[in-house]
PDB file of C-alpha atoms in Angstrom:
ATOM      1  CA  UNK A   1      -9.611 -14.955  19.032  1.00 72.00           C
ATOM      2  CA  UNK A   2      -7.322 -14.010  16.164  1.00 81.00           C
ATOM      3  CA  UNK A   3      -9.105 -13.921  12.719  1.00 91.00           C
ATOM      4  CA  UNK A   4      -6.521 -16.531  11.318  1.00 95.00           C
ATOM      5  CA  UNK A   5      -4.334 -18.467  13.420  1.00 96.00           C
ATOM      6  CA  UNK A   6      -1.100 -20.404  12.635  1.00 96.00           C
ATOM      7  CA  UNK A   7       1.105 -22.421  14.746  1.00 94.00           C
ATOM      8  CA  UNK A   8       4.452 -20.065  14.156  1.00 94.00           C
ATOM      9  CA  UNK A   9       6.907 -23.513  14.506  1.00 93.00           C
ATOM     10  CA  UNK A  10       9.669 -24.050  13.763  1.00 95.00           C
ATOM     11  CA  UNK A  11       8.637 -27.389  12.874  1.00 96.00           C
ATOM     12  CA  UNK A  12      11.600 -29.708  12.029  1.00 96.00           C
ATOM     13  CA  UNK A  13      10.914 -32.513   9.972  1.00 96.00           C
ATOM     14  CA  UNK A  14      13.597 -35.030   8.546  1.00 97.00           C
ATOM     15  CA  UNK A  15      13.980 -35.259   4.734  1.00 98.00           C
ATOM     16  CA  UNK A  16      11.106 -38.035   3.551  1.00 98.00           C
ATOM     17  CA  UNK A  17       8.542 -37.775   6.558  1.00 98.00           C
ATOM     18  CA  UNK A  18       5.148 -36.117   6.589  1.00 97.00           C
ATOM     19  CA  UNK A  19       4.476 -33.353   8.437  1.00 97.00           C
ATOM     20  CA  UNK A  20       0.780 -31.426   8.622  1.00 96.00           C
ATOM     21  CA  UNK A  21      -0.305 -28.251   9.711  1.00 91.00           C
ATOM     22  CA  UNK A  22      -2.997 -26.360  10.998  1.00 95.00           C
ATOM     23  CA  UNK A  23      -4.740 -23.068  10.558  1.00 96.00           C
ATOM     24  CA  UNK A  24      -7.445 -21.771  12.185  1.00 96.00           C
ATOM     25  CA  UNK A  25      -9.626 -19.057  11.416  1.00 95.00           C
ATOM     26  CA  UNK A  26     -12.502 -17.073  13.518  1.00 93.00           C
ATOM     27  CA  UNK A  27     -15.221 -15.884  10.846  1.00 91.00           C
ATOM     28  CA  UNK A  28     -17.571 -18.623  10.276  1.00 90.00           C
ATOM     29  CA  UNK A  29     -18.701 -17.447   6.904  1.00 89.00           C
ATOM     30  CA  UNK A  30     -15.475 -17.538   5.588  1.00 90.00           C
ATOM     31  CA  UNK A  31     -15.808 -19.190   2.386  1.00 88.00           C
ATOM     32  CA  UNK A  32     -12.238 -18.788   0.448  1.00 90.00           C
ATOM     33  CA  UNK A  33      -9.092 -20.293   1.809  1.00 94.00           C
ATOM     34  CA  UNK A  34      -5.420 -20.400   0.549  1.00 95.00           C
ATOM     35  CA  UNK A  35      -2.175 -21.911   1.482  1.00 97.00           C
ATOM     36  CA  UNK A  36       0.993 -19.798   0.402  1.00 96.00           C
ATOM     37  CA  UNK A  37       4.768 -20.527   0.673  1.00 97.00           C
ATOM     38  CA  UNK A  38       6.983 -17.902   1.431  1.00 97.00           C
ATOM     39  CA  UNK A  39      11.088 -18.811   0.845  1.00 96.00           C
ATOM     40  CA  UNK A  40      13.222 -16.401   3.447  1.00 93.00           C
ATOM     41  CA  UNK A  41      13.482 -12.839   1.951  1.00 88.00           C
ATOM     42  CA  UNK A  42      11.625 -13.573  -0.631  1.00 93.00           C
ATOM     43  CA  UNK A  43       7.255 -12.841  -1.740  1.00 95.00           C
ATOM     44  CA  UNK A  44       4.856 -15.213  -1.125  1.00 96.00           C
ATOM     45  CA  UNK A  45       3.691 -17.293  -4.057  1.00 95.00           C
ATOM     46  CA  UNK A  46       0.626 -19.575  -4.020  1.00 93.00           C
ATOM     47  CA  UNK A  47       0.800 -22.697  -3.600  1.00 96.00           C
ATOM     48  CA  UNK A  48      -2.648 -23.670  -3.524  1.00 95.00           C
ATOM     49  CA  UNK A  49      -6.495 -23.024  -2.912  1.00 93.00           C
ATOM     50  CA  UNK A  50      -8.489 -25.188  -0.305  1.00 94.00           C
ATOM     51  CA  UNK A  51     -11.611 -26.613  -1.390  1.00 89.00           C
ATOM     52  CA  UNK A  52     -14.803 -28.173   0.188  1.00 88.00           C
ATOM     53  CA  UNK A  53     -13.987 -31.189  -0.687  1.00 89.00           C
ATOM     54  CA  UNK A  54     -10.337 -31.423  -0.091  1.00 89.00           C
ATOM     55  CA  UNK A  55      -7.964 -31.415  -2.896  1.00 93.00           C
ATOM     56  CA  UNK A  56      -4.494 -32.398  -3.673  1.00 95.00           C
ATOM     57  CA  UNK A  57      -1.531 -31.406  -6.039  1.00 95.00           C
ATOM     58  CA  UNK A  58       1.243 -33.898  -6.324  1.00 97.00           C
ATOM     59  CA  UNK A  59       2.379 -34.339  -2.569  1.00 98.00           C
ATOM     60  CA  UNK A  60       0.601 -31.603  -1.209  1.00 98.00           C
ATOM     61  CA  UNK A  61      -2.916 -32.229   0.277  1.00 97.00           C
ATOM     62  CA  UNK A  62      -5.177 -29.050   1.646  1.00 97.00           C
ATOM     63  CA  UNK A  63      -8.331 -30.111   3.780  1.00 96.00           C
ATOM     64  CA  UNK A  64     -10.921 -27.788   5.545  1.00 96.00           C
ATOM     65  CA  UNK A  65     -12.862 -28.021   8.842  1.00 95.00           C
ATOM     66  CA  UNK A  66     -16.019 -26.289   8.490  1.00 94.00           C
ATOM     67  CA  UNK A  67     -17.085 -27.563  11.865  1.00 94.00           C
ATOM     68  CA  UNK A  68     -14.166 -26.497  13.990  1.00 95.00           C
ATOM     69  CA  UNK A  69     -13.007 -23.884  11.552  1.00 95.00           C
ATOM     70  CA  UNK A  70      -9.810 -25.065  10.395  1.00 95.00           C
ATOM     71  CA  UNK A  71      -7.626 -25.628   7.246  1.00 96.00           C
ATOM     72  CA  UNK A  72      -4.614 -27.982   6.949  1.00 97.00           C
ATOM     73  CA  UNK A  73      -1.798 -28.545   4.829  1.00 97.00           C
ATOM     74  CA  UNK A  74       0.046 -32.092   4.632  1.00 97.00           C
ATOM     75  CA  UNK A  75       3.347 -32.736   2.987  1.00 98.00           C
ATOM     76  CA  UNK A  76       4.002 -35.843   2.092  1.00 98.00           C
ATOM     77  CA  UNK A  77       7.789 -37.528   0.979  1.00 98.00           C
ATOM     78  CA  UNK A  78       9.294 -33.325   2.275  1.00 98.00           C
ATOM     79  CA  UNK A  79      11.947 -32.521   0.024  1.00 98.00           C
ATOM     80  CA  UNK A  80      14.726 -30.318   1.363  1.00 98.00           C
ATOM     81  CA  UNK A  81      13.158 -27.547  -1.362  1.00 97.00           C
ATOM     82  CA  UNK A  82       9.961 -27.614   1.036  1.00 98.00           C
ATOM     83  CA  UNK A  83      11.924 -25.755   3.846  1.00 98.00           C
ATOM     84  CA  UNK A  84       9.777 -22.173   3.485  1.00 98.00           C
ATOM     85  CA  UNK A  85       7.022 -20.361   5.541  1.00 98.00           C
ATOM     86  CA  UNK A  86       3.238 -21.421   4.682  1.00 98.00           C
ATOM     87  CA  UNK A  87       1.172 -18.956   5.237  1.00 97.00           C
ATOM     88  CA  UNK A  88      -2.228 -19.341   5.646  1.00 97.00           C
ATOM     89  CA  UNK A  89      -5.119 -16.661   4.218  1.00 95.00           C
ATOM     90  CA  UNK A  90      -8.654 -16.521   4.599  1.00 94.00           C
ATOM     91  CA  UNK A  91     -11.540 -14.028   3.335  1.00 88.00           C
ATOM     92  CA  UNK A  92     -12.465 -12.802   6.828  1.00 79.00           C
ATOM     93  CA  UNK A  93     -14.865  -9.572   5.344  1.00 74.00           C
ATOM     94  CA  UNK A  94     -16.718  -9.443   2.335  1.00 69.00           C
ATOM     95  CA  UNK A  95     -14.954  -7.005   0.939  1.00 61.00           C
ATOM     96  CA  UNK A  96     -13.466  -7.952  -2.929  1.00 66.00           C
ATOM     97  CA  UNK A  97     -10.628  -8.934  -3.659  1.00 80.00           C
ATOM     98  CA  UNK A  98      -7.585  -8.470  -1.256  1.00 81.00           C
ATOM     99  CA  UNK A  99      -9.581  -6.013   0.876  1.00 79.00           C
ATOM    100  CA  UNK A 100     -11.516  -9.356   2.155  1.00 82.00           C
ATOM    101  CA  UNK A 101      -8.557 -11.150   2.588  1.00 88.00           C
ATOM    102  CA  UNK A 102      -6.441 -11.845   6.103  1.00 92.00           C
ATOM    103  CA  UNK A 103      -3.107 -13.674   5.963  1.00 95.00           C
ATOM    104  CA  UNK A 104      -1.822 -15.747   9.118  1.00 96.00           C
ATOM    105  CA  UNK A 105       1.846 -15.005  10.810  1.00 96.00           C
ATOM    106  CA  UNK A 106       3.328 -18.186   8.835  1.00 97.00           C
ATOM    107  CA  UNK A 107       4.263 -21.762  10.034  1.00 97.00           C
ATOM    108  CA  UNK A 108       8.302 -21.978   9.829  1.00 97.00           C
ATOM    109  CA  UNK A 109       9.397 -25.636   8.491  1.00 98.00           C
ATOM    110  CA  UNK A 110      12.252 -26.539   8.067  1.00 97.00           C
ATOM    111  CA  UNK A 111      13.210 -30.024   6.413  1.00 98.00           C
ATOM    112  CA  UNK A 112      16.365 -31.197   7.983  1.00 97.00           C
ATOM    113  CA  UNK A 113      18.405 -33.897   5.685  1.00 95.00           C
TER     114      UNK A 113
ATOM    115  CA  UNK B   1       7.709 -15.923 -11.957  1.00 68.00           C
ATOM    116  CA  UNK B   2       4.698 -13.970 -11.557  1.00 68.00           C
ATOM    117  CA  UNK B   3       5.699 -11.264 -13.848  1.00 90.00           C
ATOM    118  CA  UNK B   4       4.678  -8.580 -11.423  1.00 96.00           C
ATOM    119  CA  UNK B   5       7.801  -6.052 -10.957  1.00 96.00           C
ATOM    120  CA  UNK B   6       8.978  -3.534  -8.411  1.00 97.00           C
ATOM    121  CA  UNK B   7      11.447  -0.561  -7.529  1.00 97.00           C
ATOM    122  CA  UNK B   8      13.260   0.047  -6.178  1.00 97.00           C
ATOM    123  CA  UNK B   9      14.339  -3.201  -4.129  1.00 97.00           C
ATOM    124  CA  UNK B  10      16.089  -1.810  -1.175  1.00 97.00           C
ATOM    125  CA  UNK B  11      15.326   1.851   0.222  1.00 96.00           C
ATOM    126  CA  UNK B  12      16.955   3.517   3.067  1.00 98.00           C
ATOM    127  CA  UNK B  13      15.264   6.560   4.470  1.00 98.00           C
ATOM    128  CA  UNK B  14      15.523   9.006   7.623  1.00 98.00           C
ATOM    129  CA  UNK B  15      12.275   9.734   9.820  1.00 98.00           C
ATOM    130  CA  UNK B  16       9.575  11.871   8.850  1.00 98.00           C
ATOM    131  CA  UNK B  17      11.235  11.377   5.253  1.00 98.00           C
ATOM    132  CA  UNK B  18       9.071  10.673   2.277  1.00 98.00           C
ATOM    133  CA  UNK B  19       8.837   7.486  -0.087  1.00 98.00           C
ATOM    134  CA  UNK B  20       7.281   6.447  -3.229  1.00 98.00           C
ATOM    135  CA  UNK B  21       7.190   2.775  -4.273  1.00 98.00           C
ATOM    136  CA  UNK B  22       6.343   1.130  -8.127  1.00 98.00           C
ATOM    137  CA  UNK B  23       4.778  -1.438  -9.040  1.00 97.00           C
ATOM    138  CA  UNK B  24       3.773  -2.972 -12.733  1.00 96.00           C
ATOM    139  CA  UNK B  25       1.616  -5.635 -12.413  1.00 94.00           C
ATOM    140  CA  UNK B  26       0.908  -8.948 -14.504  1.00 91.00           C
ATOM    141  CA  UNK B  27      -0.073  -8.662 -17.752  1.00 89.00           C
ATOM    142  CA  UNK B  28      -3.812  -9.226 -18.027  1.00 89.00           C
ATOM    143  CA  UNK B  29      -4.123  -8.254 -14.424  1.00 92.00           C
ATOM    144  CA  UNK B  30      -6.049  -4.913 -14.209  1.00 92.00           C
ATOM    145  CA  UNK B  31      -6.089  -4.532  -9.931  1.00 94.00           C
ATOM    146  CA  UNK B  32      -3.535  -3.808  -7.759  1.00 95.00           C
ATOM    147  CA  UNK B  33      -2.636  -4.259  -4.340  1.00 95.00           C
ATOM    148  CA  UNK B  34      -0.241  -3.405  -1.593  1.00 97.00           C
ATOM    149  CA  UNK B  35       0.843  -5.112   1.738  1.00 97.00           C
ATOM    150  CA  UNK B  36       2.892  -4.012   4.403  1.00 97.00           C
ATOM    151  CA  UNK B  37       5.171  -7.120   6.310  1.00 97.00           C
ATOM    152  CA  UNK B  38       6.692  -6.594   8.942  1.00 96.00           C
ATOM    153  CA  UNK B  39       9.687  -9.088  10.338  1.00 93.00           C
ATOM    154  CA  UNK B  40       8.235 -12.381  11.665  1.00 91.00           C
ATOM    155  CA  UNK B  41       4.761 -11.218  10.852  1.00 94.00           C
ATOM    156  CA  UNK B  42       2.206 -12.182   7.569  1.00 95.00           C
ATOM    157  CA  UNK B  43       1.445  -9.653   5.178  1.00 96.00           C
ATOM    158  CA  UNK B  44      -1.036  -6.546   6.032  1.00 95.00           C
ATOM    159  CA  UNK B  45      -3.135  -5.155   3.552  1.00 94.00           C
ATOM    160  CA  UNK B  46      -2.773  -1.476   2.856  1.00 96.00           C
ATOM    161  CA  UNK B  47      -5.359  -0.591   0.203  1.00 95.00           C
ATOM    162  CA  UNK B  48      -6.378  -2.180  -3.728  1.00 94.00           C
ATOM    163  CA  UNK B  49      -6.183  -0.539  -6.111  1.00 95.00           C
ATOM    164  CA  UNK B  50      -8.840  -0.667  -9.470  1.00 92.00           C
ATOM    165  CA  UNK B  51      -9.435   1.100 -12.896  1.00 90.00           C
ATOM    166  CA  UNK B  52      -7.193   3.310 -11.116  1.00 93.00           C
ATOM    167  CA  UNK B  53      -9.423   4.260  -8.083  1.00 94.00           C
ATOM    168  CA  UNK B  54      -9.087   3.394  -4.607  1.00 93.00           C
ATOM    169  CA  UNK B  55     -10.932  -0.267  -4.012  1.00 89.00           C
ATOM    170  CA  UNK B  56     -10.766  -0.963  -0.019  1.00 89.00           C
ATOM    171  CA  UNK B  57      -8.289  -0.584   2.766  1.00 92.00           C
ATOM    172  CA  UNK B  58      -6.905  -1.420   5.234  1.00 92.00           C
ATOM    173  CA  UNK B  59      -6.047  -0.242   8.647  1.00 93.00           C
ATOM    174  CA  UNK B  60      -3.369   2.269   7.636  1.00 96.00           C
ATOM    175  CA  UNK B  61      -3.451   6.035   8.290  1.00 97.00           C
ATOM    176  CA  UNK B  62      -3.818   8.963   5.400  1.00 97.00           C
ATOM    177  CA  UNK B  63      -0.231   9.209   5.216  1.00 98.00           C
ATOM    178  CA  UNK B  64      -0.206   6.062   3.146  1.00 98.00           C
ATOM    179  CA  UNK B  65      -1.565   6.887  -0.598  1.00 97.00           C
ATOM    180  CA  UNK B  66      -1.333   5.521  -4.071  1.00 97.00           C
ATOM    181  CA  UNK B  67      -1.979   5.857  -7.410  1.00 97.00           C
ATOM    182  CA  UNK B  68      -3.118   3.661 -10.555  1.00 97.00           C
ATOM    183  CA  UNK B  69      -2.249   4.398 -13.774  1.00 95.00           C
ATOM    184  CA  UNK B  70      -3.925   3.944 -17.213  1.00 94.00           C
ATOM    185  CA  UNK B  71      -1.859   0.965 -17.643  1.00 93.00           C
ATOM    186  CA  UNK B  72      -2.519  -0.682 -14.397  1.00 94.00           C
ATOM    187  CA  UNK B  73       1.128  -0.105 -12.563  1.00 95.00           C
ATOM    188  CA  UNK B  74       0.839   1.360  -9.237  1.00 97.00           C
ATOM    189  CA  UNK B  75       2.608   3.817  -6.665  1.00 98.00           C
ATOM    190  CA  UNK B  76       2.668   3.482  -3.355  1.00 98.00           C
ATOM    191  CA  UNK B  77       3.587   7.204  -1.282  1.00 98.00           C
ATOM    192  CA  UNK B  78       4.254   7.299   2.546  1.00 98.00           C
ATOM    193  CA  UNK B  79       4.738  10.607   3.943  1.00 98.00           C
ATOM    194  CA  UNK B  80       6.590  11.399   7.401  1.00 98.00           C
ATOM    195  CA  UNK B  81       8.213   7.779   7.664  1.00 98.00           C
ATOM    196  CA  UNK B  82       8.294   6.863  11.123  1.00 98.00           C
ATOM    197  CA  UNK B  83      10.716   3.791  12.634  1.00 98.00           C
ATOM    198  CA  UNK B  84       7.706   1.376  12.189  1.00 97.00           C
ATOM    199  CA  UNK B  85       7.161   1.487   8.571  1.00 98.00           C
ATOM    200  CA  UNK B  86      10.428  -0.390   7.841  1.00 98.00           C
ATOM    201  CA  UNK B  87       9.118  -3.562   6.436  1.00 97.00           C
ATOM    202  CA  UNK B  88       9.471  -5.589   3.540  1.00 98.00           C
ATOM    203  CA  UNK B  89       6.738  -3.876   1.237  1.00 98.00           C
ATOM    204  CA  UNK B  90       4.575  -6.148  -1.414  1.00 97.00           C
ATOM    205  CA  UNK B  91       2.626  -5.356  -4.437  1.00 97.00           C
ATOM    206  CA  UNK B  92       0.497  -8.054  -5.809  1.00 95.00           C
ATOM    207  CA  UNK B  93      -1.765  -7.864  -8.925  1.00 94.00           C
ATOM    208  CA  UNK B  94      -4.890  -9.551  -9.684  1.00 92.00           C
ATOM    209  CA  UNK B  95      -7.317 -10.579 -12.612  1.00 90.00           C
ATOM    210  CA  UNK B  96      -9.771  -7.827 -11.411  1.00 85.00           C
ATOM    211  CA  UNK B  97     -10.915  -6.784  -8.058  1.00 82.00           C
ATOM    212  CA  UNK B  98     -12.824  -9.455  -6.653  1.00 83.00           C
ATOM    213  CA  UNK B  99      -9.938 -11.955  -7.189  1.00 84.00           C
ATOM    214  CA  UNK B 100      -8.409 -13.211  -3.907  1.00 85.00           C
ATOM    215  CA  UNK B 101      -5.675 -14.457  -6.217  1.00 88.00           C
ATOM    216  CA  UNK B 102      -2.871 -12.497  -5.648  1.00 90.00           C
ATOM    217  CA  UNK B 103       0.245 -13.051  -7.832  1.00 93.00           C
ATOM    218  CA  UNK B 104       2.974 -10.910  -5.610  1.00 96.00           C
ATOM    219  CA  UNK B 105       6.351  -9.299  -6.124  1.00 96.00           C
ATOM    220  CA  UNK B 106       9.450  -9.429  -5.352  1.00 96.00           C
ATOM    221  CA  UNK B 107       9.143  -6.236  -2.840  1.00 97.00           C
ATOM    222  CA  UNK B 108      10.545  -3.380  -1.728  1.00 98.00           C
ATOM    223  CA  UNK B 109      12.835  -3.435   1.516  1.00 97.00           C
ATOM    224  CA  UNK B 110      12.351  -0.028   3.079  1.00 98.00           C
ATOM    225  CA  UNK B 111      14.626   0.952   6.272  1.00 98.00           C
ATOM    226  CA  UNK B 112      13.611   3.947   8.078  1.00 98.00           C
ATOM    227  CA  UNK B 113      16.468   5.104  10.385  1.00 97.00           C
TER     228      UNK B 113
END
């Protein structure tokens, strides 16, 4: 099994619909967990952390599955701006810092209007 | 923007060439690290750099090196290019070295013909 997994899509989603997806990840004492968004040719930036508990910002909502050792990301009301990669990263070692670190192969979505 | 800078953005060199990448980080940020990403794939972690010392790294051979200076920018040297380093290279700087935070750049394109 991969140390973090992503569904590589494309996933096309109409302009105002939901769309969720997955991540999964193989070290079961992974405690830190991250979504990023990646626009084509361009660096990731973060768009948020995953907590616990679940947590949202605005219309973004990241949730994790200790149990079956996933994270997801929903979008809610997608915005033509929303078409981008999401990558996924994990702390898969316990090495500091971006040494612990693993990032996924990105989820393509694209938001049609 | 994250404030993090890098040069040169596009870099076209022959096999068994040599390259050096820069890379000032955030201000405030004091660590330093660089990914390799390759088309269609997430970012790879290279190696982190801290109070200008090597912090971790990743699964790269010896011909990748760096360097941190005083003033926490960074250089990135790969000797004897080889086809498969052309990727989309990314620094990305860090409170301090047991951050998983990373803020990234806008990267360095290199082409190795």
């Amino acid at each position: 099994r991969k140390e973090v997994e992503q569904d590589p899509g494309p996933f096309n989603v109409p302009e105002g619909a939901t769309v969720a997806f997955n991540c999964t990840y193989s070290n079961s004492a992974s405690q830190s967990f991250f979504w990023y968004r990646q626009d084509c040719r361009k660096e990731p930036k973060l768009l948020m952390s995953v907590y616990s508990s679940g947590n949202e910002d605005g219309r973004f909502t990241a949730q994790l599955n200790r149990a079956s050792q996933y994270i997801s990301l929903l979008i809610r009301d997608s915005k033509l701006s929303d078409s981008a990669t999401y990558l996924c990263v994990v702390n898969t070692r316990s090495g500091g810092g971006a040494d612990g670190l693993t990032f996924g192969k990105g989820t393509h979505l694209i938001i049609q209007p | 923007e994250t404030g993090v800078t890098q040069s040169p953005t596009h870099l076209i060199k022959t096999r068994g060439q040599q390259v050096t990448l820069r890379c000032s980080s955030q201000s405030g940020h004091n660590t330093v690290s660089w990914y390799q990403q390759a088309l269609g794939q997430g970012p790879q972690f290279i190696f982190q750099y801290y109070r200008e010392e090597e912090n971790g790294r990743g699964n790269f051979p010896p011909r990748f090196s760096g360097l941190q200076f005083p003033n926490y920018s960074s250089e990135l040297n790969v000797n004897a290019l080889e086809l498969d380093d052309s990727a989309l290279y990314l620094c990305a700087s860090s409170l301090d070295f047991g951050s998983y935070e990373q803020y990234f750049g806008p990267g360095t394109r290199l082409t190795v013909t």
